[in-house]
PDB file of C-alpha atoms in Angstrom:
ATOM      1  CA  UNK I 281      25.431  45.666 -15.147  1.00  0.00           C
ATOM      2  CA  UNK I 282      25.800  46.041 -18.385  1.00  0.00           C
ATOM      3  CA  UNK I 283      23.555  44.768 -21.126  1.00  0.00           C
ATOM      4  CA  UNK I 284      26.165  43.007 -22.766  1.00  0.00           C
ATOM      5  CA  UNK I 285      26.553  40.938 -19.082  1.00  0.00           C
ATOM      6  CA  UNK I 286      22.834  40.891 -18.408  1.00  0.00           C
ATOM      7  CA  UNK I 287      22.735  39.242 -21.697  1.00  0.00           C
ATOM      8  CA  UNK I 288      25.595  36.803 -20.365  1.00  0.00           C
ATOM      9  CA  UNK I 289      24.305  36.319 -17.194  1.00  0.00           C
ATOM     10  CA  UNK I 290      20.812  34.901 -18.656  1.00  0.00           C
ATOM     11  CA  UNK I 291      22.458  32.957 -21.340  1.00  0.00           C
ATOM     12  CA  UNK I 292      24.804  31.024 -18.511  1.00  0.00           C
ATOM     13  CA  UNK I 293      22.090  30.944 -16.356  1.00  0.00           C
ATOM     14  CA  UNK I 294      20.343  29.286 -19.499  1.00  0.00           C
ATOM     15  CA  UNK I 295      22.561  26.637 -20.131  1.00  0.00           C
ATOM     16  CA  UNK I 296      23.072  25.599 -16.109  1.00  0.00           C
ATOM     17  CA  UNK I 297      18.917  24.769 -16.714  1.00  0.00           C
ATOM     18  CA  UNK I 298      20.111  22.633 -19.804  1.00  0.00           C
ATOM     19  CA  UNK I 299      22.491  21.041 -18.707  1.00  0.00           C
ATOM     20  CA  UNK I 300      20.320  19.970 -15.114  1.00  0.00           C
ATOM     21  CA  UNK I 301      17.728  19.029 -17.712  1.00  0.00           C
ATOM     22  CA  UNK I 302      19.791  16.516 -20.056  1.00  0.00           C
ATOM     23  CA  UNK I 303      21.747  15.255 -16.309  1.00  0.00           C
ATOM     24  CA  UNK I 304      18.749  14.513 -15.331  1.00  0.00           C
ATOM     25  CA  UNK I 305      17.274  12.908 -17.954  1.00  0.00           C
ATOM     26  CA  UNK I 306      20.237  10.824 -18.541  1.00  0.00           C
ATOM     27  CA  UNK I 307      19.981   9.664 -15.000  1.00  0.00           C
ATOM     28  CA  UNK I 308      16.508   8.776 -15.214  1.00  0.00           C
ATOM     29  CA  UNK I 309      16.873   6.680 -18.430  1.00  0.00           C
ATOM     30  CA  UNK I 310      19.744   4.758 -16.523  1.00  0.00           C
ATOM     31  CA  UNK I 311      17.873   4.046 -13.827  1.00  0.00           C
ATOM     32  CA  UNK I 312      14.290   2.634 -15.546  1.00  0.00           C
ATOM     33  CA  UNK I 313      17.017   0.173 -17.624  1.00  0.00           C
ATOM     34  CA  UNK I 314      18.670  -0.599 -14.510  1.00  0.00           C
ATOM     35  CA  UNK I 315      15.195  -2.048 -13.277  1.00  0.00           C
ATOM     36  CA  UNK I 316      14.159  -3.564 -16.690  1.00  0.00           C
ATOM     37  CA  UNK I 317      17.410  -4.934 -16.575  1.00  0.00           C
ATOM     38  CA  UNK I 318      16.954  -6.697 -13.399  1.00  0.00           C
ATOM     39  CA  UNK I 319      12.726  -8.036 -14.156  1.00  0.00           C
ATOM     40  CA  UNK I 320      14.696  -9.555 -17.854  1.00  0.00           C
ATOM     41  CA  UNK I 321      17.939 -10.710 -16.978  1.00  0.00           C
ATOM     42  CA  UNK I 322      17.762 -10.889 -13.083  1.00  0.00           C
ATOM     43  CA  UNK I 323      20.741  -9.731 -10.598  1.00  0.00           C
ATOM     44  CA  UNK I 324      23.796 -11.923 -12.505  1.00  0.00           C
ATOM     45  CA  UNK I 325      22.937 -10.298 -15.726  1.00  0.00           C
ATOM     46  CA  UNK I 326      22.575  -7.424 -15.245  1.00  0.00           C
ATOM     47  CA  UNK I 327      25.425  -4.858 -16.045  1.00  0.00           C
ATOM     48  CA  UNK I 328      26.743  -1.222 -16.471  1.00  0.00           C
ATOM     49  CA  UNK I 329      27.397  -2.397 -20.230  1.00  0.00           C
ATOM     50  CA  UNK I 330      23.378  -3.792 -20.833  1.00  0.00           C
ATOM     51  CA  UNK I 331      21.813  -0.558 -18.992  1.00  0.00           C
ATOM     52  CA  UNK I 332      23.773   1.996 -20.743  1.00  0.00           C
ATOM     53  CA  UNK I 333      22.851   0.155 -23.866  1.00  0.00           C
ATOM     54  CA  UNK I 334      19.069   0.320 -22.826  1.00  0.00           C
ATOM     55  CA  UNK I 335      19.510   3.815 -21.960  1.00  0.00           C
ATOM     56  CA  UNK I 336      20.770   4.381 -24.766  1.00  0.00           C
ATOM     57  CA  UNK I 337      23.984   6.452 -23.441  1.00  0.00           C
ATOM     58  CA  UNK I 338      27.631   5.916 -23.741  1.00  0.00           C
ATOM     59  CA  UNK I 339      29.370   3.862 -21.046  1.00  0.00           C
ATOM     60  CA  UNK I 340      31.834   6.852 -20.480  1.00  0.00           C
ATOM     61  CA  UNK I 341      28.262   8.973 -19.617  1.00  0.00           C
ATOM     62  CA  UNK I 342      26.851   5.885 -17.853  1.00  0.00           C
ATOM     63  CA  UNK I 343      30.307   5.771 -15.942  1.00  0.00           C
ATOM     64  CA  UNK I 344      29.783  10.445 -15.275  1.00  0.00           C
ATOM     65  CA  UNK I 345      26.809   9.808 -13.665  1.00  0.00           C
ATOM     66  CA  UNK I 346      27.383   6.073 -11.411  1.00  0.00           C
ATOM     67  CA  UNK I 347      30.573   5.246 -11.396  1.00  0.00           C
ATOM     68  CA  UNK I 348      29.912   1.089 -10.520  1.00  0.00           C
ATOM     69  CA  UNK I 349      27.443  -1.223 -10.276  1.00  0.00           C
ATOM     70  CA  UNK I 350      26.355  -0.995  -6.810  1.00  0.00           C
ATOM     71  CA  UNK I 351      26.102   3.068  -6.743  1.00  0.00           C
ATOM     72  CA  UNK I 352      23.985   2.737  -9.768  1.00  0.00           C
ATOM     73  CA  UNK I 353      21.647  -0.590  -7.972  1.00  0.00           C
ATOM     74  CA  UNK I 354      21.462   1.955  -5.044  1.00  0.00           C
ATOM     75  CA  UNK I 355      20.315   4.969  -6.841  1.00  0.00           C
ATOM     76  CA  UNK I 356      17.503   2.576  -8.541  1.00  0.00           C
ATOM     77  CA  UNK I 357      16.121   1.712  -5.225  1.00  0.00           C
ATOM     78  CA  UNK I 358      15.912   4.895  -4.111  1.00  0.00           C
ATOM     79  CA  UNK I 359      14.219   5.966  -7.004  1.00  0.00           C
ATOM     80  CA  UNK I 360      11.631   2.518  -7.142  1.00  0.00           C
ATOM     81  CA  UNK I 361      11.151   3.526  -4.095  1.00  0.00           C
ATOM     82  CA  UNK I 362      10.204   6.576  -3.958  1.00  0.00           C
ATOM     83  CA  UNK I 363       7.855   6.729  -7.835  1.00  0.00           C
ATOM     84  CA  UNK I 364       6.149   3.411  -5.945  1.00  0.00           C
ATOM     85  CA  UNK I 365       4.607   5.632  -3.661  1.00  0.00           C
ATOM     86  CA  UNK I 366       3.713   8.803  -5.501  1.00  0.00           C
ATOM     87  CA  UNK I 367       2.183   6.625  -7.939  1.00  0.00           C
ATOM     88  CA  UNK I 368       0.590   5.189  -5.707  1.00  0.00           C
ATOM     89  CA  UNK I 369      -1.005   7.832  -4.296  1.00  0.00           C
ATOM     90  CA  UNK I 370      -1.990   9.600  -7.209  1.00  0.00           C
ATOM     91  CA  UNK I 371      -3.713   6.057  -8.436  1.00  0.00           C
ATOM     92  CA  UNK I 372      -5.543   6.290  -4.869  1.00  0.00           C
ATOM     93  CA  UNK I 373      -6.439  10.233  -5.303  1.00  0.00           C
ATOM     94  CA  UNK I 374      -8.167   8.896  -8.211  1.00  0.00           C
ATOM     95  CA  UNK I 375     -10.239   6.388  -7.509  1.00  0.00           C
ATOM     96  CA  UNK I 376     -13.793   7.523  -7.684  1.00  0.00           C
ATOM     97  CA  UNK I 377     -15.526   8.038  -4.613  1.00  0.00           C
ATOM     98  CA  UNK I 378     -17.416   4.491  -4.360  1.00  0.00           C
ATOM     99  CA  UNK I 379     -13.793   2.879  -4.184  1.00  0.00           C
ATOM    100  CA  UNK I 380     -11.410   5.352  -2.623  1.00  0.00           C
ATOM    101  CA  UNK I 381     -12.050   2.544   0.490  1.00  0.00           C
ATOM    102  CA  UNK I 382      -9.914  -0.197   1.709  1.00  0.00           C
ATOM    103  CA  UNK I 383     -10.940  -1.999  -0.836  1.00  0.00           C
ATOM    104  CA  UNK I 384      -9.675   0.006  -3.377  1.00  0.00           C
ATOM    105  CA  UNK I 385      -6.688   0.543  -1.462  1.00  0.00           C
ATOM    106  CA  UNK I 386      -6.219  -3.296  -1.153  1.00  0.00           C
ATOM    107  CA  UNK I 387      -6.782  -3.753  -5.227  1.00  0.00           C
ATOM    108  CA  UNK I 388      -4.144  -0.993  -5.915  1.00  0.00           C
ATOM    109  CA  UNK I 389      -1.747  -2.598  -3.262  1.00  0.00           C
ATOM    110  CA  UNK I 390      -1.724  -5.530  -5.283  1.00  0.00           C
ATOM    111  CA  UNK I 391      -1.371  -3.925  -8.548  1.00  0.00           C
ATOM    112  CA  UNK I 392       1.784  -2.611  -6.790  1.00  0.00           C
ATOM    113  CA  UNK I 393       3.079  -5.712  -5.925  1.00  0.00           C
ATOM    114  CA  UNK I 394       2.625  -6.955  -8.869  1.00  0.00           C
ATOM    115  CA  UNK I 395       4.310  -4.186 -11.416  1.00  0.00           C
ATOM    116  CA  UNK I 396       7.666  -4.470 -12.508  1.00  0.00           C
ATOM    117  CA  UNK I 397       8.771  -2.294 -10.260  1.00  0.00           C
ATOM    118  CA  UNK I 398       8.164  -4.556  -7.294  1.00  0.00           C
ATOM    119  CA  UNK I 399       9.803  -7.494  -8.845  1.00  0.00           C
ATOM    120  CA  UNK I 400      12.404  -5.245  -9.834  1.00  0.00           C
ATOM    121  CA  UNK I 401      13.040  -4.885  -5.551  1.00  0.00           C
ATOM    122  CA  UNK I 402      12.419  -8.547  -4.964  1.00  0.00           C
ATOM    123  CA  UNK I 403      14.567  -9.714  -7.079  1.00  0.00           C
ATOM    124  CA  UNK I 404      17.475  -7.483  -5.615  1.00  0.00           C
ATOM    125  CA  UNK I 405      15.777  -9.028  -2.062  1.00  0.00           C
ATOM    126  CA  UNK I 406      16.656 -12.521  -3.105  1.00  0.00           C
ATOM    127  CA  UNK I 407      19.907 -11.949  -4.320  1.00  0.00           C
ATOM    128  CA  UNK I 408      20.850 -10.196  -1.704  1.00  0.00           C
ATOM    129  CA  UNK I 409      20.540 -13.556   0.501  1.00  0.00           C
ATOM    130  CA  UNK I 410      23.922 -14.763  -1.315  1.00  0.00           C
ATOM    131  CA  UNK I 411      25.611 -11.999  -2.275  1.00  0.00           C
ATOM    132  CA  UNK I 412      27.775  -9.808   0.128  1.00  0.00           C
ATOM    133  CA  UNK I 413      28.516  -7.076  -1.454  1.00  0.00           C
ATOM    134  CA  UNK I 414      24.793  -6.376  -2.161  1.00  0.00           C
ATOM    135  CA  UNK I 415      23.547  -7.586   1.385  1.00  0.00           C
ATOM    136  CA  UNK I 416      24.719  -4.358   3.071  1.00  0.00           C
ATOM    137  CA  UNK I 417      22.083  -2.741   0.450  1.00  0.00           C
ATOM    138  CA  UNK I 418      19.216  -4.539   0.992  1.00  0.00           C
ATOM    139  CA  UNK I 419      19.752  -5.360   4.808  1.00  0.00           C
ATOM    140  CA  UNK I 420      16.812  -2.396   5.156  1.00  0.00           C
ATOM    141  CA  UNK I 421      14.798  -3.104   2.465  1.00  0.00           C
ATOM    142  CA  UNK I 422      11.892  -4.893   3.686  1.00  0.00           C
ATOM    143  CA  UNK I 423      11.428  -1.932   7.097  1.00  0.00           C
ATOM    144  CA  UNK I 424      11.692   0.915   4.086  1.00  0.00           C
ATOM    145  CA  UNK I 425       9.163  -0.710   1.759  1.00  0.00           C
ATOM    146  CA  UNK I 426       6.983  -0.885   5.100  1.00  0.00           C
ATOM    147  CA  UNK I 427       7.248   2.211   5.905  1.00  0.00           C
ATOM    148  CA  UNK I 428       6.376   4.114   2.665  1.00  0.00           C
ATOM    149  CA  UNK I 429       3.578   1.732   3.350  1.00  0.00           C
ATOM    150  CA  UNK I 430       2.100   2.826   6.858  1.00  0.00           C
ATOM    151  CA  UNK I 431       2.665   6.570   5.741  1.00  0.00           C
ATOM    152  CA  UNK I 432       0.241   6.109   3.015  1.00  0.00           C
ATOM    153  CA  UNK I 433      -1.649   4.358   4.822  1.00  0.00           C
ATOM    154  CA  UNK I 434      -2.022   7.159   7.408  1.00  0.00           C
ATOM    155  CA  UNK I 435      -2.747   9.264   4.710  1.00  0.00           C
ATOM    156  CA  UNK I 436      -5.642   7.541   3.183  1.00  0.00           C
ATOM    157  CA  UNK I 437      -7.155   6.916   6.309  1.00  0.00           C
ATOM    158  CA  UNK I 438      -6.596   9.134   8.458  1.00  0.00           C
ATOM    159  CA  UNK I 439      -9.603   9.088  10.799  1.00  0.00           C
ATOM    160  CA  UNK I 440      -9.281   5.360  11.710  1.00  0.00           C
ATOM    161  CA  UNK I 441      -9.439   4.547  15.346  1.00  0.00           C
ATOM    162  CA  UNK I 442      -7.135   1.514  15.323  1.00  0.00           C
ATOM    163  CA  UNK I 443      -5.380   1.371  18.497  1.00  0.00           C
ATOM    164  CA  UNK I 444      -0.977   3.136  17.683  1.00  0.00           C
ATOM    165  CA  UNK I 445       0.543  -0.246  18.343  1.00  0.00           C
ATOM    166  CA  UNK I 446      -1.989  -2.198  15.922  1.00  0.00           C
ATOM    167  CA  UNK I 447      -0.924  -0.817  12.766  1.00  0.00           C
ATOM    168  CA  UNK I 448       2.462  -1.415  11.872  1.00  0.00           C
ATOM    169  CA  UNK I 449       2.083  -5.207  12.945  1.00  0.00           C
ATOM    170  CA  UNK I 450      -0.963  -5.271  10.722  1.00  0.00           C
ATOM    171  CA  UNK I 451       0.242  -4.098   7.776  1.00  0.00           C
ATOM    172  CA  UNK I 452       4.012  -5.517   8.353  1.00  0.00           C
ATOM    173  CA  UNK I 453       1.532  -9.600   8.050  1.00  0.00           C
ATOM    174  CA  UNK I 454      -0.513  -7.879   5.208  1.00  0.00           C
ATOM    175  CA  UNK I 455       2.868  -6.812   3.790  1.00  0.00           C
ATOM    176  CA  UNK I 456       4.141 -10.125   3.540  1.00  0.00           C
ATOM    177  CA  UNK I 457       1.217 -11.794   2.684  1.00  0.00           C
ATOM    178  CA  UNK I 458       1.437  -9.792  -0.345  1.00  0.00           C
ATOM    179  CA  UNK I 459       5.222 -10.614  -0.871  1.00  0.00           C
ATOM    180  CA  UNK I 460       4.472 -14.488  -1.196  1.00  0.00           C
ATOM    181  CA  UNK I 461       1.313 -14.059  -3.166  1.00  0.00           C
ATOM    182  CA  UNK I 462       4.173 -11.729  -5.334  1.00  0.00           C
ATOM    183  CA  UNK I 463       6.520 -14.473  -5.715  1.00  0.00           C
ATOM    184  CA  UNK I 464       3.299 -16.485  -6.568  1.00  0.00           C
ATOM    185  CA  UNK I 465       2.170 -14.748  -9.450  1.00  0.00           C
ATOM    186  CA  UNK I 466       5.155 -14.510 -10.608  1.00  0.00           C
ATOM    187  CA  UNK I 467       5.306 -18.565 -11.590  1.00  0.00           C
ATOM    188  CA  UNK I 468       2.006 -18.567 -13.105  1.00  0.00           C
ATOM    189  CA  UNK I 469      -0.088 -15.151 -13.414  1.00  0.00           C
ATOM    190  CA  UNK I 470      -2.982 -16.336 -10.804  1.00  0.00           C
ATOM    191  CA  UNK I 471      -4.190 -19.125 -13.866  1.00  0.00           C
ATOM    192  CA  UNK I 472      -6.329 -20.812 -11.322  1.00  0.00           C
ATOM    193  CA  UNK I 473      -7.415 -17.707  -9.610  1.00  0.00           C
ATOM    194  CA  UNK I 474      -6.085 -18.582  -6.287  1.00  0.00           C
ATOM    195  CA  UNK I 475      -4.257 -15.616  -5.466  1.00  0.00           C
ATOM    196  CA  UNK I 476      -7.447 -13.228  -6.151  1.00  0.00           C
ATOM    197  CA  UNK I 477      -9.902 -15.735  -3.797  1.00  0.00           C
ATOM    198  CA  UNK I 478      -6.966 -14.755  -1.073  1.00  0.00           C
ATOM    199  CA  UNK I 479      -6.960 -11.378  -1.871  1.00  0.00           C
ATOM    200  CA  UNK I 480     -11.315 -11.227  -1.815  1.00  0.00           C
ATOM    201  CA  UNK I 481     -10.830 -12.353   1.505  1.00  0.00           C
ATOM    202  CA  UNK I 482      -7.645  -9.973   2.635  1.00  0.00           C
ATOM    203  CA  UNK I 483     -10.915  -7.391   1.837  1.00  0.00           C
ATOM    204  CA  UNK I 484     -13.493  -9.061   3.263  1.00  0.00           C
ATOM    205  CA  UNK I 485     -11.321  -9.055   6.905  1.00  0.00           C
ATOM    206  CA  UNK I 486      -9.782  -5.639   6.269  1.00  0.00           C
ATOM    207  CA  UNK I 487     -13.162  -3.431   6.285  1.00  0.00           C
ATOM    208  CA  UNK I 488     -14.399  -4.489   9.489  1.00  0.00           C
ATOM    209  CA  UNK I 489     -11.448  -3.766  10.417  1.00  0.00           C
ATOM    210  CA  UNK I 490     -10.506  -0.429   9.159  1.00  0.00           C
ATOM    211  CA  UNK I 491     -14.119   1.377   8.827  1.00  0.00           C
ATOM    212  CA  UNK I 492     -15.462   3.161   5.768  1.00  0.00           C
ATOM    213  CA  UNK I 493     -13.855   6.636   5.488  1.00  0.00           C
ATOM    214  CA  UNK I 494     -16.910   8.957   7.904  1.00  0.00           C
ATOM    215  CA  UNK I 495     -18.332   5.780   9.300  1.00  0.00           C
ATOM    216  CA  UNK I 496     -19.083   6.809  13.383  1.00  0.00           C
ATOM    217  CA  UNK I 497     -18.813   3.830  15.173  1.00  0.00           C
ATOM    218  CA  UNK I 498     -21.285   1.660  16.393  1.00  0.00           C
ATOM    219  CA  UNK I 499     -22.410   1.416  19.695  1.00  0.00           C
ATOM    220  CA  UNK I 500     -22.554  -1.464  21.655  1.00  0.00           C
ATOM    221  CA  UNK I 501     -25.705  -3.273  22.132  1.00  0.00           C
ATOM    222  CA  UNK I 502     -27.353  -3.619  25.529  1.00  0.00           C
ATOM    223  CA  UNK I 503     -26.772  -6.652  27.359  1.00  0.00           C
ATOM    224  CA  UNK I 504     -30.471  -6.506  27.777  1.00  0.00           C
ATOM    225  CA  UNK I 505     -32.297  -5.999  24.876  1.00  0.00           C
ATOM    226  CA  UNK I 506     -35.586  -3.563  26.246  1.00  0.00           C
ATOM    227  CA  UNK I 507     -39.144  -5.057  26.127  1.00  0.00           C
ATOM    228  CA  UNK I 508     -41.491  -3.438  22.561  1.00  0.00           C
ATOM    229  CA  UNK I 509     -43.069   0.027  23.272  1.00  0.00           C
ATOM    230  CA  UNK I 510     -46.034   0.915  24.076  1.00  0.00           C
ATOM    231  CA  UNK I 511     -48.396   3.601  22.431  1.00  0.00           C
ATOM    232  CA  UNK I 512     -47.637   5.807  25.474  1.00  0.00           C
ATOM    233  CA  UNK I 513     -44.598   5.258  25.309  1.00  0.00           C
ATOM    234  CA  UNK I 514     -43.352   3.484  27.947  1.00  0.00           C
ATOM    235  CA  UNK I 515     -41.533  -0.130  28.031  1.00  0.00           C
ATOM    236  CA  UNK I 516     -43.935  -3.605  28.009  1.00  0.00           C
ATOM    237  CA  UNK I 517     -43.210  -5.150  30.855  1.00  0.00           C
ATOM    238  CA  UNK I 518     -41.063  -8.051  30.424  1.00  0.00           C
ATOM    239  CA  UNK I 519     -42.738 -11.807  31.194  1.00  0.00           C
ATOM    240  CA  UNK I 520     -39.864 -12.454  33.563  1.00  0.00           C
ATOM    241  CA  UNK I 521     -40.533  -8.808  35.093  1.00  0.00           C
ATOM    242  CA  UNK I 522     -44.906  -9.465  34.947  1.00  0.00           C
ATOM    243  CA  UNK I 523     -45.772 -11.199  38.452  1.00  0.00           C
ATOM    244  CA  UNK I 524     -46.915 -14.487  38.432  1.00  0.00           C
ATOM    245  CA  UNK I 525     -50.185 -15.071  35.821  1.00  0.00           C
ATOM    246  CA  UNK I 526     -53.577 -14.092  37.385  1.00  0.00           C
ATOM    247  CA  UNK I 527     -55.623 -17.266  38.093  1.00  0.00           C
ATOM    248  CA  UNK I 528     -58.335 -18.152  35.214  1.00  0.00           C
ATOM    249  CA  UNK I 529     -61.506 -16.657  36.260  1.00  0.00           C
ATOM    250  CA  UNK I 530     -63.380 -19.749  35.268  1.00  0.00           C
ATOM    251  CA  UNK I 531     -61.553 -22.016  37.412  1.00  0.00           C
ATOM    252  CA  UNK I 532     -62.537 -19.925  40.387  1.00  0.00           C
ATOM    253  CA  UNK I 533     -66.172 -19.453  39.467  1.00  0.00           C
ATOM    254  CA  UNK I 534     -66.373 -23.696  39.335  1.00  0.00           C
ATOM    255  CA  UNK I 535     -64.581 -24.215  42.790  1.00  0.00           C
ATOM    256  CA  UNK I 536     -66.911 -21.525  44.864  1.00  0.00           C
ATOM    257  CA  UNK I 537     -69.867 -23.419  43.746  1.00  0.00           C
ATOM    258  CA  UNK I 538     -68.150 -26.781  44.678  1.00  0.00           C
ATOM    259  CA  UNK I 539     -67.346 -25.165  47.931  1.00  0.00           C
ATOM    260  CA  UNK I 540     -69.856 -26.367  50.854  1.00  0.00           C
TER     261      UNK I 540
END
């Protein structure tokens, strides 16, 4: 290859990288703007025109990457799910050692549910109930979120000894409860502290179900507790095992003295 050919090759490779970088930046801006529109304006108020305006790109650029609103929202949904998973795992990894437990995990999960990405997903799920075009896109949204939660749980607590068929149902119940709490939080921002109280109780129960990392399971208590140990190392007989109580010596002597 001649020197001029190598130069053209390098320039071509650099140009392609630059184009790909610009493409990735534009797509990321459009997906972030879609999330903001869903949170601020709802599904009905979200339009490709408004998304392009917020992203700072032309309508032509928006249509080039995502020709229709449904294509744009489908890509935004995938972006939101993956971004939340990565953000959660990263946040948990940098927690102090004493907080890297089930309580810390639940605190972070609650933060996720109160965040804007989660609100955007919630808006899509609610809107899909009455929108025939949106419903197929969101039909398996709950299951996909649950799968992310399950995968994250298994990564964060690999040593848990819970039955395999118990964990998915437990997490499904937790997810349903957090969805309900997040709806309440969106309306009142927990002004009375009720959601915080529920979260505290959930963490108390979770600590009983999911042991701390590296904590061995307690051995079952014996059905009959052993008696106290004497200095020789043998157990003192329990009262019910010690036989009949000896007769009082003074009473025996008195009965002997009075015999004819």
